Tab-separated table of C-alpha atoms and ligand atoms in Angstrom:
chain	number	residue	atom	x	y	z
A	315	UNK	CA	-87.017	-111.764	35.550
A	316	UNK	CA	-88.067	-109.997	38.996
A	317	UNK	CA	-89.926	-112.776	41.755
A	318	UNK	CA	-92.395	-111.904	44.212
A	319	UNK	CA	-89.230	-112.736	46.736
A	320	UNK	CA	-86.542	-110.948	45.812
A	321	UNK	CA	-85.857	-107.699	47.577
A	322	UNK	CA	-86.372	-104.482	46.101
A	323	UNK	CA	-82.701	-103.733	46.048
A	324	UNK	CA	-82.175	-106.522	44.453
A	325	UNK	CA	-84.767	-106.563	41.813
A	326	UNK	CA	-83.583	-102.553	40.821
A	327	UNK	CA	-79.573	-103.874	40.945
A	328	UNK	CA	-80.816	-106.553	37.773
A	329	UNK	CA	-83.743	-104.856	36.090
A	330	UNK	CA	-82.804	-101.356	34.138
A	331	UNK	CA	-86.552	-100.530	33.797
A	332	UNK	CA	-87.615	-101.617	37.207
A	333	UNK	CA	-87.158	-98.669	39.543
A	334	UNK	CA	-89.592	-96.721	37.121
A	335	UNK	CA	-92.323	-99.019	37.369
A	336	UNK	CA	-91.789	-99.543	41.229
A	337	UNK	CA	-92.396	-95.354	41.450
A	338	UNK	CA	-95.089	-95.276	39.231
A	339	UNK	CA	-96.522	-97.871	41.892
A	340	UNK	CA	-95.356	-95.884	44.714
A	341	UNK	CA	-93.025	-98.039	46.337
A	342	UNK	CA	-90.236	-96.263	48.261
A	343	UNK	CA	-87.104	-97.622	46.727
A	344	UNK	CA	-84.915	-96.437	49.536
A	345	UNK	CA	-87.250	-97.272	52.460
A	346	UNK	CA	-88.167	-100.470	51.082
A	347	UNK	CA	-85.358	-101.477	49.653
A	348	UNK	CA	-84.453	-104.155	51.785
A	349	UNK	CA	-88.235	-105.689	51.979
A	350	UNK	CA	-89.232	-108.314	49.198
A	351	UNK	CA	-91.431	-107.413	47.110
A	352	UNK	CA	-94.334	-108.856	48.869
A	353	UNK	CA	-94.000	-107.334	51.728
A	354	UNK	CA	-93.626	-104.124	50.063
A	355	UNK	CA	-96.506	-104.571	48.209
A	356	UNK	CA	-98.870	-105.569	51.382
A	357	UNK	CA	-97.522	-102.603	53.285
A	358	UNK	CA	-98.782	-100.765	50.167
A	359	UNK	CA	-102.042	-102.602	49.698
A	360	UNK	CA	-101.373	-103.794	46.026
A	361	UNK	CA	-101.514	-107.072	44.259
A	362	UNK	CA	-97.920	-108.425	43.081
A	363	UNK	CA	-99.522	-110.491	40.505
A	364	UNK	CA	-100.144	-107.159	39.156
A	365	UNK	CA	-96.416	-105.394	39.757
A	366	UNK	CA	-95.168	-108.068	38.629
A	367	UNK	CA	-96.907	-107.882	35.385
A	368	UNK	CA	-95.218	-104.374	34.837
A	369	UNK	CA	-92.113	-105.411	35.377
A	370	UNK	CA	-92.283	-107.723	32.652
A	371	UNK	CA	-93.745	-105.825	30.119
A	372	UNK	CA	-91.526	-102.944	30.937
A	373	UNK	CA	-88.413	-105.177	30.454
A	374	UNK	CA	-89.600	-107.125	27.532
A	375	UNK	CA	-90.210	-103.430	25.796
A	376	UNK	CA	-87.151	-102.473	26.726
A	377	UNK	CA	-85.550	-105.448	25.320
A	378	UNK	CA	-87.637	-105.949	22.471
A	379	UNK	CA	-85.164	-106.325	19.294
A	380	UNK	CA	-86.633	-104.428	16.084
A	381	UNK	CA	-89.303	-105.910	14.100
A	382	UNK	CA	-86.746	-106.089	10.739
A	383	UNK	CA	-82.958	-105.794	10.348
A	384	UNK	CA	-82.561	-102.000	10.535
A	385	UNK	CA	-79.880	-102.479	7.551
A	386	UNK	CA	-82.698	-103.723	5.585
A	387	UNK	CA	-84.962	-100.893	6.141
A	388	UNK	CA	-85.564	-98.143	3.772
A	389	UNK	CA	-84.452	-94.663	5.540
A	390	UNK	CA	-87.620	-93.635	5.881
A	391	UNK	CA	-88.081	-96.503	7.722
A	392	UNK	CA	-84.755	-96.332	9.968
A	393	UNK	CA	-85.927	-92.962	10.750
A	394	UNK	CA	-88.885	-93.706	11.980
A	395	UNK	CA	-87.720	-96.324	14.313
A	396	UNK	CA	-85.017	-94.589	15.681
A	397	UNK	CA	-87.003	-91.823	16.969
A	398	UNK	CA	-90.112	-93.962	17.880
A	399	UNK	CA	-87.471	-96.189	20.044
A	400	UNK	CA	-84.182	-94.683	20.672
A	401	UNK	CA	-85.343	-91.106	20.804
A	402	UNK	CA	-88.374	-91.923	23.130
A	403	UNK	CA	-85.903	-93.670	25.302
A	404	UNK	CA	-83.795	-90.491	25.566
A	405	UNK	CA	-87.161	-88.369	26.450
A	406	UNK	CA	-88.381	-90.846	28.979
A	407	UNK	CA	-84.832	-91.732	30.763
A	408	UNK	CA	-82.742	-88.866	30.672
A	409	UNK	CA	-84.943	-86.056	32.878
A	410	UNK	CA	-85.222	-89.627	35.113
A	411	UNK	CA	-81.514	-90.095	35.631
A	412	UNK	CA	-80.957	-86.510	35.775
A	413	UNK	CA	-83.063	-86.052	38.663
A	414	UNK	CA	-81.695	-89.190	40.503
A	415	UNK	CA	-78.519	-87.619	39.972
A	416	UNK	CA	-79.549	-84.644	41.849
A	417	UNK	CA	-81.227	-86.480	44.625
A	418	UNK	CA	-77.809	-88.419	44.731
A	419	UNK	CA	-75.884	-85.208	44.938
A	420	UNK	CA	-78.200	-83.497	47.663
A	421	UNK	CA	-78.671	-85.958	50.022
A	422	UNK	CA	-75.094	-87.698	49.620
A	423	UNK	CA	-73.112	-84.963	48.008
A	424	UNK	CA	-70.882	-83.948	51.118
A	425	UNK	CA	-70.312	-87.678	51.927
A	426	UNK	CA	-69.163	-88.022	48.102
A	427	UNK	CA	-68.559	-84.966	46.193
A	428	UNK	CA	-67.712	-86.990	42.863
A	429	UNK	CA	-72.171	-87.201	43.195
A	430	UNK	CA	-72.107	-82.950	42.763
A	431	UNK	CA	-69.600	-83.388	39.910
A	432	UNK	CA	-72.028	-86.556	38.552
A	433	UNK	CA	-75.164	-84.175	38.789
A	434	UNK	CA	-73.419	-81.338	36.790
A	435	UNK	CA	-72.415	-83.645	33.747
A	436	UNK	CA	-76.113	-85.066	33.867
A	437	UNK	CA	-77.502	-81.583	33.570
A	438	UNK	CA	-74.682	-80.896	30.671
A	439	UNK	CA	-75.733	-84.677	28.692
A	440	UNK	CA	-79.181	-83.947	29.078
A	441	UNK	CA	-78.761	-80.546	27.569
A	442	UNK	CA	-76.718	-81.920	24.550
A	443	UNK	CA	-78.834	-84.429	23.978
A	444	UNK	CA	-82.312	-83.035	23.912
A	445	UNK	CA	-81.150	-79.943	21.832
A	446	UNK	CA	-79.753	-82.817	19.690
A	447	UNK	CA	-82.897	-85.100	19.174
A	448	UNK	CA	-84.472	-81.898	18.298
A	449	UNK	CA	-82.222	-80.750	15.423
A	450	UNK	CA	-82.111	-84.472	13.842
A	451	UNK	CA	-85.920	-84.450	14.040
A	452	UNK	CA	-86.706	-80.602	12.816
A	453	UNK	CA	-83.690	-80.347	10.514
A	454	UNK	CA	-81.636	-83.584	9.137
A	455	UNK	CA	-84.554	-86.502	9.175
A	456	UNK	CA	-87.352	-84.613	7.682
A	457	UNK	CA	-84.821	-83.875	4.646
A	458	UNK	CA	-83.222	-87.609	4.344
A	459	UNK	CA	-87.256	-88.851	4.370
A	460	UNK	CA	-87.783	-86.310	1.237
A	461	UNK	CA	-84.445	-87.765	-0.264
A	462	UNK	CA	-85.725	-91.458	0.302
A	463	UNK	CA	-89.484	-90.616	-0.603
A	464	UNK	CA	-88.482	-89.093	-4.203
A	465	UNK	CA	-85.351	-90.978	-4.913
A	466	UNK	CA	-82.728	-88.576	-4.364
A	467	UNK	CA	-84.280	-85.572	-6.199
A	468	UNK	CA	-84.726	-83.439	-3.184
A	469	UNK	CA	-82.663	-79.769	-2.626
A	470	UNK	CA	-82.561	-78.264	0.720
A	471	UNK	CA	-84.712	-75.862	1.053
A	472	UNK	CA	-83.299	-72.360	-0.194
A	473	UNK	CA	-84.209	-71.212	3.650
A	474	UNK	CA	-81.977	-74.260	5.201
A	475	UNK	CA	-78.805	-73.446	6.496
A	476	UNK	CA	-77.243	-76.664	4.798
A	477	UNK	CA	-76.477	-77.449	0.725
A	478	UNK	CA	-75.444	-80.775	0.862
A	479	UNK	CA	-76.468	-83.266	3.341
A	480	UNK	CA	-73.128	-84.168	4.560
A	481	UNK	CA	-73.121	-80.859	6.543
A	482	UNK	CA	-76.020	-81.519	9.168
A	483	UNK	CA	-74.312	-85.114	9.120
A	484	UNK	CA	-71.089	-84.206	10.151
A	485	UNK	CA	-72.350	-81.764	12.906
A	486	UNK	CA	-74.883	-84.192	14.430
A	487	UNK	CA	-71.710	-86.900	14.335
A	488	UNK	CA	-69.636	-84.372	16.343
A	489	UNK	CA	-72.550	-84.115	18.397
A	490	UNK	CA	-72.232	-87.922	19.300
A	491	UNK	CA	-69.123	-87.872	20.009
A	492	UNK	CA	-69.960	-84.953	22.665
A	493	UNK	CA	-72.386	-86.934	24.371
A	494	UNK	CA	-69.956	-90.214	24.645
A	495	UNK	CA	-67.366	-88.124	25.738
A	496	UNK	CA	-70.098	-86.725	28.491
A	497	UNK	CA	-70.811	-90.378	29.239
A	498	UNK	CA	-66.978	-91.508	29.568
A	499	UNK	CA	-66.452	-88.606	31.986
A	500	UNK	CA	-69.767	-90.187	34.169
A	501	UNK	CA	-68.268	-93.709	33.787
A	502	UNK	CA	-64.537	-92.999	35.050
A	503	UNK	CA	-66.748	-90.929	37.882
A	504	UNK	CA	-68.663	-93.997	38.633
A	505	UNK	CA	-66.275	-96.988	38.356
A	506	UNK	CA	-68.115	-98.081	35.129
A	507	UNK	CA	-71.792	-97.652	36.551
A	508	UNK	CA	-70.839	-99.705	39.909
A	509	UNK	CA	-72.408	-98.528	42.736
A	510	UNK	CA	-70.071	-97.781	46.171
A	511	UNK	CA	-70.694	-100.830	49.204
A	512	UNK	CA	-72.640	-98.759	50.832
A	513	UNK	CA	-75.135	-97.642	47.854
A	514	UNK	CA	-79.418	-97.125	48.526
A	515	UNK	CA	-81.592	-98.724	46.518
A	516	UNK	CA	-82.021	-95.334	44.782
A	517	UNK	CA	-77.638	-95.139	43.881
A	518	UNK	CA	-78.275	-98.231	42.533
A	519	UNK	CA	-81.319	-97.982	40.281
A	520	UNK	CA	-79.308	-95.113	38.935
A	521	UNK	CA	-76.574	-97.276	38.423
A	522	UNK	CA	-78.802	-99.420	36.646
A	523	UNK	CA	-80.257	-97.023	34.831
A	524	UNK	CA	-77.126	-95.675	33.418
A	525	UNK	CA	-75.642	-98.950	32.123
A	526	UNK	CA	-78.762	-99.552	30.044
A	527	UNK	CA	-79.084	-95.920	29.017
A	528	UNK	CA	-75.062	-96.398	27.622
A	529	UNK	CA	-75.587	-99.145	25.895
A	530	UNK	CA	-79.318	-98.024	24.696
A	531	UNK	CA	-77.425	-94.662	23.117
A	532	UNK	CA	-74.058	-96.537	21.520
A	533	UNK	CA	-76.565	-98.668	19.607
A	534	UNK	CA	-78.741	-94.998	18.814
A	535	UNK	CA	-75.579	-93.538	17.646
A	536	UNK	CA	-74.047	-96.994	16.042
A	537	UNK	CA	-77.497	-96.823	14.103
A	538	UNK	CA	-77.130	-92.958	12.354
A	539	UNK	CA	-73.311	-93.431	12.164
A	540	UNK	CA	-72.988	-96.491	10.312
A	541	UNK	CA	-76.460	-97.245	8.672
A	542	UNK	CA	-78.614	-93.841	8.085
A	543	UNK	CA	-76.250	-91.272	7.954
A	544	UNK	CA	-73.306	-93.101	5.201
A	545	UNK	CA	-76.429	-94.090	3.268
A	546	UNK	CA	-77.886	-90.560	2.993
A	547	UNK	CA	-74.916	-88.664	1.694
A	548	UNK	CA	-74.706	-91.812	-0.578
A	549	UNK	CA	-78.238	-91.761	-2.045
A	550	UNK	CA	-77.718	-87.835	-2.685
A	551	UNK	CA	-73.931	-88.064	-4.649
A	552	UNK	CA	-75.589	-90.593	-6.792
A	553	UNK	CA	-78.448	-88.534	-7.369
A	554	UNK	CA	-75.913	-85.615	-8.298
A	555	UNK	CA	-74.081	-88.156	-10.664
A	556	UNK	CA	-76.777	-89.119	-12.300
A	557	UNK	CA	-77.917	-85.469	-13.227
A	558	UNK	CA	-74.309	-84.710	-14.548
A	559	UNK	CA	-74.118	-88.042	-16.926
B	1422	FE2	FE1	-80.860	-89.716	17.048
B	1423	FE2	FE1	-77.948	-88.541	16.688
């Protein structure tokens, strides 16, 4: 949990959400980044009762574990929470990291060129990733909720591309494995998310950033791999045994 005297360096090294919160207040996180918080926050005329109060509710969202086991949930259920939290989380952190990247990579990039390399596989995971999200939500959820919702009986639509559900499965699965092979590629770039000695408080935050995103996504992914996606194809082969007995 962030104090009033820890620097802001130090509070965006521990906290994944803080750096957002600290921008949305305005507070320079290069500039500042070796003044506590107080001080930054008198310079800026703002109440740290009031900062800090973000920064707490930001990380207690981020950290908030799901209201019911997600193996217990019906799919319709699992859908909707993985795109009201882990898809949300992909929205509101990727164009963030991406564009830290590429502040990274212009104003360090000839000091470090593996930053102009990290800033071109952030461009190519956020590309994956949104064109992802929206196939899953468009294409493969709104069919597995009709599965769910009339137990099994549902067809594709004679207009989808897909006749069994196992199809859209298997190519969002490859898709995963795309995007963690993205990720491992930005790790081995970034000794594991560890920022160089002489890291800003903006290399770190992305740092930061990145180690909660990776372990925010492997859950995402753990989620439709092992719970949503096995139980889908299963809930439609029954239905199809059923109708041939
Ligand atoms: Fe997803
Ligand atoms: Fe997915």
């Amino acid at each position: 949990m962030a104090t009033a005297t820890q620097s802001i360096r130090e509070i965006v090294a521990s906290q994944a959400s803080a750096s957002s919160v600290l921008q949305r207040f305005e507070i320079d996180l290069c500039s500042s980044a070796n003044q506590s918080l107080t001080q930054a926050c008198m310079d800026l005329h703002l109440s740290v009762e009031q900062v800090l109060d973000k920064l707490a509710a930001a990380e207690a969202e981020r950290n908030g574990a799901p209201p019911v086991d997600p193996a217990s949930m019906s799919l319709e259920k699992l859908v909707q929470y993985i795109v009201r939290r882990h898809h949300r989380l992909v929205r509101q952190e990727m164009p963030r990291l991406a564009a830290l990247a590429h502040k990274l990579a212009t104003k360090h990039g000839e000091r470090s060129p593996e930053l102009i390399a990290i800033d071109g596989l952030m461009d190519e995971l956020q590309g994956e990733l949104i064109a992802h999200l929206e196939k899953e939500e468009n294409v493969l959820f709104p069919y597995v909720v009709h599965l769910d919702q009339h137990l099994g009986l549902a067809r594709p639509p004679a207009s989808s591309w897909f006749r069994r559900v196992s199809q859209p499965v298997k190519m969002m699965m490859n898709e995963h494995e795309t995007a963690l092979g993205i990720l491992d590629g930005l790790r081995s770039l970034t000794n594991g998310f560890n920022p160089p000695e002489w890291a800003c408080a903006t290399h770190i935050s992305f740092h930061t950033g990145m180690r909660a995103f990776e372990k925010d996504l492997k859950q995402h992914i753990y989620l439709e791999d092992e719970l949503l996606f096995p139980r889908a194809v299963e809930l439609e082969e029954s239905t199809d045994a059923t109708r041939r007995g």
